CSV table of C-alpha atoms in Angstrom, one decimal:
chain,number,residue,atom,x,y,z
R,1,UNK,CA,4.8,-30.2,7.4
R,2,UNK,CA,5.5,-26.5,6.5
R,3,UNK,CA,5.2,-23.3,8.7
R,4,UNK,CA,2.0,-21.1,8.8
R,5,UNK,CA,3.4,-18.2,6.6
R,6,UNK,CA,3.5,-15.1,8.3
R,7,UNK,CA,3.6,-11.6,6.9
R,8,UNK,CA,6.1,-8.7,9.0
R,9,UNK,CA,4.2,-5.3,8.5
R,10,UNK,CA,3.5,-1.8,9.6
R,11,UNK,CA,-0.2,-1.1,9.9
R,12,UNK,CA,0.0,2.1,7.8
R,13,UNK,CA,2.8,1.0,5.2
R,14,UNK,CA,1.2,1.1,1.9
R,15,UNK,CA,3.6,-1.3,0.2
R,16,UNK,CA,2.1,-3.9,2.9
R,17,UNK,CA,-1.5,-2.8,1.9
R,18,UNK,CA,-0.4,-4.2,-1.5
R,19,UNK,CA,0.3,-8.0,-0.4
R,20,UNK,CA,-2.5,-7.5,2.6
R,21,UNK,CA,-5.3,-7.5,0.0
R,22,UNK,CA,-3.7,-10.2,-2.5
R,23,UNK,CA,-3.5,-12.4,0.6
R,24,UNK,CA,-7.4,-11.5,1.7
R,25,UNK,CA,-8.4,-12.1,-1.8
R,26,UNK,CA,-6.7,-15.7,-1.7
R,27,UNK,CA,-8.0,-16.3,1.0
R,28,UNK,CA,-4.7,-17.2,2.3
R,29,UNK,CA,-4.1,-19.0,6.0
R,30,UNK,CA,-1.3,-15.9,7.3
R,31,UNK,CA,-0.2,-15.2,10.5
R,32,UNK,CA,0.0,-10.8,10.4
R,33,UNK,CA,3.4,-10.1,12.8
R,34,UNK,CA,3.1,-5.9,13.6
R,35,UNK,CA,6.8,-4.5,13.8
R,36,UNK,CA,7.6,-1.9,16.1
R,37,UNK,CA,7.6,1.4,13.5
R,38,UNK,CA,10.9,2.8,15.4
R,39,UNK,CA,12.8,-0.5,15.5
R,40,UNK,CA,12.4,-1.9,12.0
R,41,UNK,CA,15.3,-3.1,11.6
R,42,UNK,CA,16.0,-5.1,14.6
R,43,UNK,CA,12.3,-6.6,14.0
R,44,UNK,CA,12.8,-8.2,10.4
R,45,UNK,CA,16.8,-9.0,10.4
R,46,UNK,CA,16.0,-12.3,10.7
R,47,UNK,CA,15.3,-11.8,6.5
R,48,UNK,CA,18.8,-10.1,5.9
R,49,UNK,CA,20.0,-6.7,4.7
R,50,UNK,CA,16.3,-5.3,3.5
R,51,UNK,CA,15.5,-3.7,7.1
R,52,UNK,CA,11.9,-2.8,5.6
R,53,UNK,CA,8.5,-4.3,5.8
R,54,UNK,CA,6.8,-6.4,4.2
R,55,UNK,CA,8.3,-9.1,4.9
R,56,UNK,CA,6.5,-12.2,3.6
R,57,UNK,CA,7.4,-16.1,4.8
R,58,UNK,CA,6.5,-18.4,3.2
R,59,UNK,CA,5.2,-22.5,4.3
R,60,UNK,CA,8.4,-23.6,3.6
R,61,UNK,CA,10.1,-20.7,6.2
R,62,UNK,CA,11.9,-18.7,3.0
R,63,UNK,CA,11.7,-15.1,3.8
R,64,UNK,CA,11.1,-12.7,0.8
R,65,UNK,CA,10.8,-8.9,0.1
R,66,UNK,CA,10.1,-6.0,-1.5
R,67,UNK,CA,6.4,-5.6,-2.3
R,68,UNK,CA,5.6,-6.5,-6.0
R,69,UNK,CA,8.2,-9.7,-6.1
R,70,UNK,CA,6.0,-10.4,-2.7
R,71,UNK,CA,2.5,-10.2,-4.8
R,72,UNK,CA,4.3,-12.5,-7.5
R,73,UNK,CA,5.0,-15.3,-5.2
R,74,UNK,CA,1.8,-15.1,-3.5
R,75,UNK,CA,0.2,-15.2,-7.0
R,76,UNK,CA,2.7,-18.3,-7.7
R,77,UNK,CA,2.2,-20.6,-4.5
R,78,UNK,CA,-1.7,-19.9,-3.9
R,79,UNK,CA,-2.6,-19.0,-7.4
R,80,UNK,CA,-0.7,-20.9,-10.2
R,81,UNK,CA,1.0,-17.6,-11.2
R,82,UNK,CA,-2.7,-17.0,-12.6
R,83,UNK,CA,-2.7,-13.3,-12.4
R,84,UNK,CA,0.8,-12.7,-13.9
R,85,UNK,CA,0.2,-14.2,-17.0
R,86,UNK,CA,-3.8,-12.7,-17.3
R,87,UNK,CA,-3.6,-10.4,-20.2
R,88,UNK,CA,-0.6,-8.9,-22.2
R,89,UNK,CA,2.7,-9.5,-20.0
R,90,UNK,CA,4.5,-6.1,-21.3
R,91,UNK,CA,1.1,-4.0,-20.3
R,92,UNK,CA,1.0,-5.3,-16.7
R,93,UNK,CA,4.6,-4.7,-16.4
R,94,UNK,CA,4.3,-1.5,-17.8
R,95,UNK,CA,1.4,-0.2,-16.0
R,96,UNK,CA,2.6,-2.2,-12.3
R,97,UNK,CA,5.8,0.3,-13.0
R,98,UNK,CA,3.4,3.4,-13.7
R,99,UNK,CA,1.6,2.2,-10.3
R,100,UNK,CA,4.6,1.9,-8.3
R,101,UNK,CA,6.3,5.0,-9.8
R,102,UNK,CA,3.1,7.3,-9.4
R,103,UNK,CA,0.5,6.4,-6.8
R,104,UNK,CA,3.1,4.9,-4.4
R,105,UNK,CA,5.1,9.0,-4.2
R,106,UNK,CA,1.3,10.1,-4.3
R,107,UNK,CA,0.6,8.4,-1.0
R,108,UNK,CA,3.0,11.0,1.8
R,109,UNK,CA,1.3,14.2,-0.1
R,110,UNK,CA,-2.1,13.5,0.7
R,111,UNK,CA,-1.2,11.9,4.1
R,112,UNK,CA,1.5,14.9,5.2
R,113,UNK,CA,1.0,17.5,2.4
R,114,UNK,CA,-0.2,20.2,5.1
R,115,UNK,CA,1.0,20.8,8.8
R,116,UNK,CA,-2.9,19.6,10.1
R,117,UNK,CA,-2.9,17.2,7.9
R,118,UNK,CA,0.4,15.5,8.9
R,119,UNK,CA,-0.4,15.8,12.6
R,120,UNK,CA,-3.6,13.7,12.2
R,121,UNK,CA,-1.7,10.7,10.2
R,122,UNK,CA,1.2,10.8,12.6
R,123,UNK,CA,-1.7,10.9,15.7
R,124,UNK,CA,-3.2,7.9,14.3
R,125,UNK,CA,-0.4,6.0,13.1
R,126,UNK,CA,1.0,6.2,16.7
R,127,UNK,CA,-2.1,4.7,17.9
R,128,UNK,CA,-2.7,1.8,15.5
R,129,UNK,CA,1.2,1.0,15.3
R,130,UNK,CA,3.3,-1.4,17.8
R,131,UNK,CA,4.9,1.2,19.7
R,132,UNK,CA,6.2,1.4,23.0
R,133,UNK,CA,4.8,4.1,25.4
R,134,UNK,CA,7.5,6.8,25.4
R,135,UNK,CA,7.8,5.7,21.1
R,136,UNK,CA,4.4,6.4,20.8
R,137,UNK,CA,4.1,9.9,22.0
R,138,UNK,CA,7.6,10.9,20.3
R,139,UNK,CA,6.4,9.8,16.8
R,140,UNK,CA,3.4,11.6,17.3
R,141,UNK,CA,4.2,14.6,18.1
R,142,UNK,CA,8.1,14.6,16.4
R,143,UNK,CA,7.2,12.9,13.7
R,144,UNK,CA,4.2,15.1,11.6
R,145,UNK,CA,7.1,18.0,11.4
R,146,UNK,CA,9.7,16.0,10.1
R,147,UNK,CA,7.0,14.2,7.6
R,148,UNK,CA,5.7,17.5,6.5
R,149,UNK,CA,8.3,19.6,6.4
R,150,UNK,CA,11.3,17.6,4.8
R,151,UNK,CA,9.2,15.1,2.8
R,152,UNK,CA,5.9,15.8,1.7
R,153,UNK,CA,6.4,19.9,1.4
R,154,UNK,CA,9.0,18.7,-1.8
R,155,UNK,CA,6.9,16.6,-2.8
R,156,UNK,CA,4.3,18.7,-3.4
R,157,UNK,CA,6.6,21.6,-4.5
R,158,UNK,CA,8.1,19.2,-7.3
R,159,UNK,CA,4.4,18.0,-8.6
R,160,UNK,CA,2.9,21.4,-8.5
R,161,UNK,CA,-0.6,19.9,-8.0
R,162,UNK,CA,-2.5,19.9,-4.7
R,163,UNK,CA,-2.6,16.4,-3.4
R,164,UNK,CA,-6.1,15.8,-3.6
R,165,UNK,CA,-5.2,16.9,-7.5
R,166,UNK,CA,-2.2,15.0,-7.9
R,167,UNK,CA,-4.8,11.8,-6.7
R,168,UNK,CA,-7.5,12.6,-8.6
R,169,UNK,CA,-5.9,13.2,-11.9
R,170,UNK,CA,-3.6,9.6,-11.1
R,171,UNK,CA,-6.9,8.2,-10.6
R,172,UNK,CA,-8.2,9.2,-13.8
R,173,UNK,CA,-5.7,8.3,-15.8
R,174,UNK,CA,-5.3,4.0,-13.9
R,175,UNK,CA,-9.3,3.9,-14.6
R,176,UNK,CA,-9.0,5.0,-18.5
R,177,UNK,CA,-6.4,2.3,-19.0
R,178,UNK,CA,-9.4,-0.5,-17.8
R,179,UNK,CA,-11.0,-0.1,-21.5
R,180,UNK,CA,-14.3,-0.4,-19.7
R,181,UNK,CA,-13.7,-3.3,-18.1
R,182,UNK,CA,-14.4,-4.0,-14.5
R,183,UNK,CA,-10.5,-3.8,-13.9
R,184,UNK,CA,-7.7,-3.0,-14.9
R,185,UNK,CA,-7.0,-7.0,-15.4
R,186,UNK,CA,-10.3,-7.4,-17.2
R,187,UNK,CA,-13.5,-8.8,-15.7
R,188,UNK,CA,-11.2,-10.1,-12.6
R,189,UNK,CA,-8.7,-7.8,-10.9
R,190,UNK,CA,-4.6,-8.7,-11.8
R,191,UNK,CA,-1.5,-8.2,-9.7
R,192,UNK,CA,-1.7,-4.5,-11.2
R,193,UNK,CA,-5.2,-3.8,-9.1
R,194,UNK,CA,-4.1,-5.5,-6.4
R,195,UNK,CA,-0.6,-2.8,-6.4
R,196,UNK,CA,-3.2,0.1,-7.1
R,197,UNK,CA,-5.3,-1.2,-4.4
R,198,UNK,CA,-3.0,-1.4,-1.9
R,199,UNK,CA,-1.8,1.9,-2.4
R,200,UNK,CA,-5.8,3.7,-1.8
R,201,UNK,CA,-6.7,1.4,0.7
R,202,UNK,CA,-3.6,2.8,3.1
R,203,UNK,CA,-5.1,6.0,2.9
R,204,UNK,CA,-8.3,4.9,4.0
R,205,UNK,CA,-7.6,5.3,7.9
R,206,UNK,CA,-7.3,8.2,7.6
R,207,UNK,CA,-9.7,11.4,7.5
R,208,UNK,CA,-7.6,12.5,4.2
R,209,UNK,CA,-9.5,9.5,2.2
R,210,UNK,CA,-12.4,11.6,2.2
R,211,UNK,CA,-10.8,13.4,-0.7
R,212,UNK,CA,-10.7,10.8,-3.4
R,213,UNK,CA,-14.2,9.6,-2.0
R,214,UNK,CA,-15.5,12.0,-5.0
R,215,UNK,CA,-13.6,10.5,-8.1
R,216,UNK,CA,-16.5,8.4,-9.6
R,217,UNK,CA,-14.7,6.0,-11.3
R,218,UNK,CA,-11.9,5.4,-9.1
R,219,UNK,CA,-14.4,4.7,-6.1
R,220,UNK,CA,-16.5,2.6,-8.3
R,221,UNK,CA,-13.0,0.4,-9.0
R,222,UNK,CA,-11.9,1.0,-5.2
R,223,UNK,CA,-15.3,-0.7,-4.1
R,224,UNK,CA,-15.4,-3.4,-6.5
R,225,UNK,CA,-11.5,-4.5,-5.3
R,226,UNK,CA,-13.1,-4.4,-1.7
R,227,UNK,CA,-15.8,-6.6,-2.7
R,228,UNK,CA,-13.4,-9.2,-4.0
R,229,UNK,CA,-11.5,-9.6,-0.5
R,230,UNK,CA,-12.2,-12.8,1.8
């Protein structure tokens, strides 16, 4: 008899908001193991060289990462690989590429794009994260700077949109590719919704969510994804 598979994770990585919601729409039996965010490493090197979370194991105790193969083998082993072949198999690669590529860089602007802005994630990651006391105040209160001021500042400089922009206009353009659909797999979401998904839902924590709350459609598709989970 197998293992209860077990999913390593950060509670404010986006790339484990991606597998959370396949696995919640599965209804999948998982045990959710919270790493410590400043010893990473150490925590999942039981799975090899990765050093990153997710890190998804499955019944039979094989370890596997990296976010989208993670959704694939979910999909495979509780869903008969259903959502990977729903629909044209060059569109969903194309558009789970555009998804990784472009809402996944869009994530640290909104979250860190201003110095207030990154001192409230950072605040609130260091209270919903496994850290240790003395961690927990250093990430906090090192970390927004170092999260604003080397990452998300060139992110935004590169785009040249305002993050809330940059979101909205990323928004726009995933909900046109639906075709009026539901989402973007049709009338039942596919591996690419779930990747979308994940990427929004790690934003809402957060007080920043607030401003995609006013994108119609992307709300509309955000709350019909919610209403799939178990």
């Amino acid at each position: 008899m197998g293992q209860t598979p077990s999913l390593h994770l950060l509670h404010s990585c986006p790339f484990c908001w991606k597998v959370r919601g396949l696995l919640e729409h599965l209804d999948v039996d998982v045990e959710y193991v919270a790493v410590n965010g400043m010893k990473i490493k150490k925590d999942v090197a039981f799975a090899g060289d990765w050093g990153k979370v997710p890190v998804f194991t499955d019944i039979e105790g094989v370890h596997h990462v990296d976010s989208t193969p993670i959704l694939r083998v979910i999909d495979e082993k509780y869903n008969e690989g259903k959502m990977a072949n729903q629909g044209d198999a060059a569109r969903q690669h194309e558009w789970m590429e555009w998804v990784d590529t472009h809402l996944s860089r869009a994530t640290v602007p909104i979250l860190y794009g201003s110095l207030s802005s990154a001192l409230k994630t950072t605040t609130r990651i260091s209270k919903i994260e496994n850290f240790g006391f003395i961690s927990k105040r250093l990430y906090a209160w090192a970390g927004f700077p170092i999260m604003w001021g080397i990452i998300a500042r060139k992110r935004v400089k590169s785009d040249g949109r305002k993050p809330k922009k940059l979101w909205h206009d990323l928004l726009t353009e995933f909900t046109a590719a639906h075709d009026a659909k539901p989402f973007f797999g049709g009338e039942t979401p596919d591996l690419v919704d779930f990747a979308a998904f994940g990427y929004m839902r790690s934003i809402s924590p957060y007080p920043q969510f607030s401003q995609l709350t006013d994108h119609v459609n992307g709300m509309a598709w955000y709350r019909r994804m919610e209403a799939t989970l178990n």
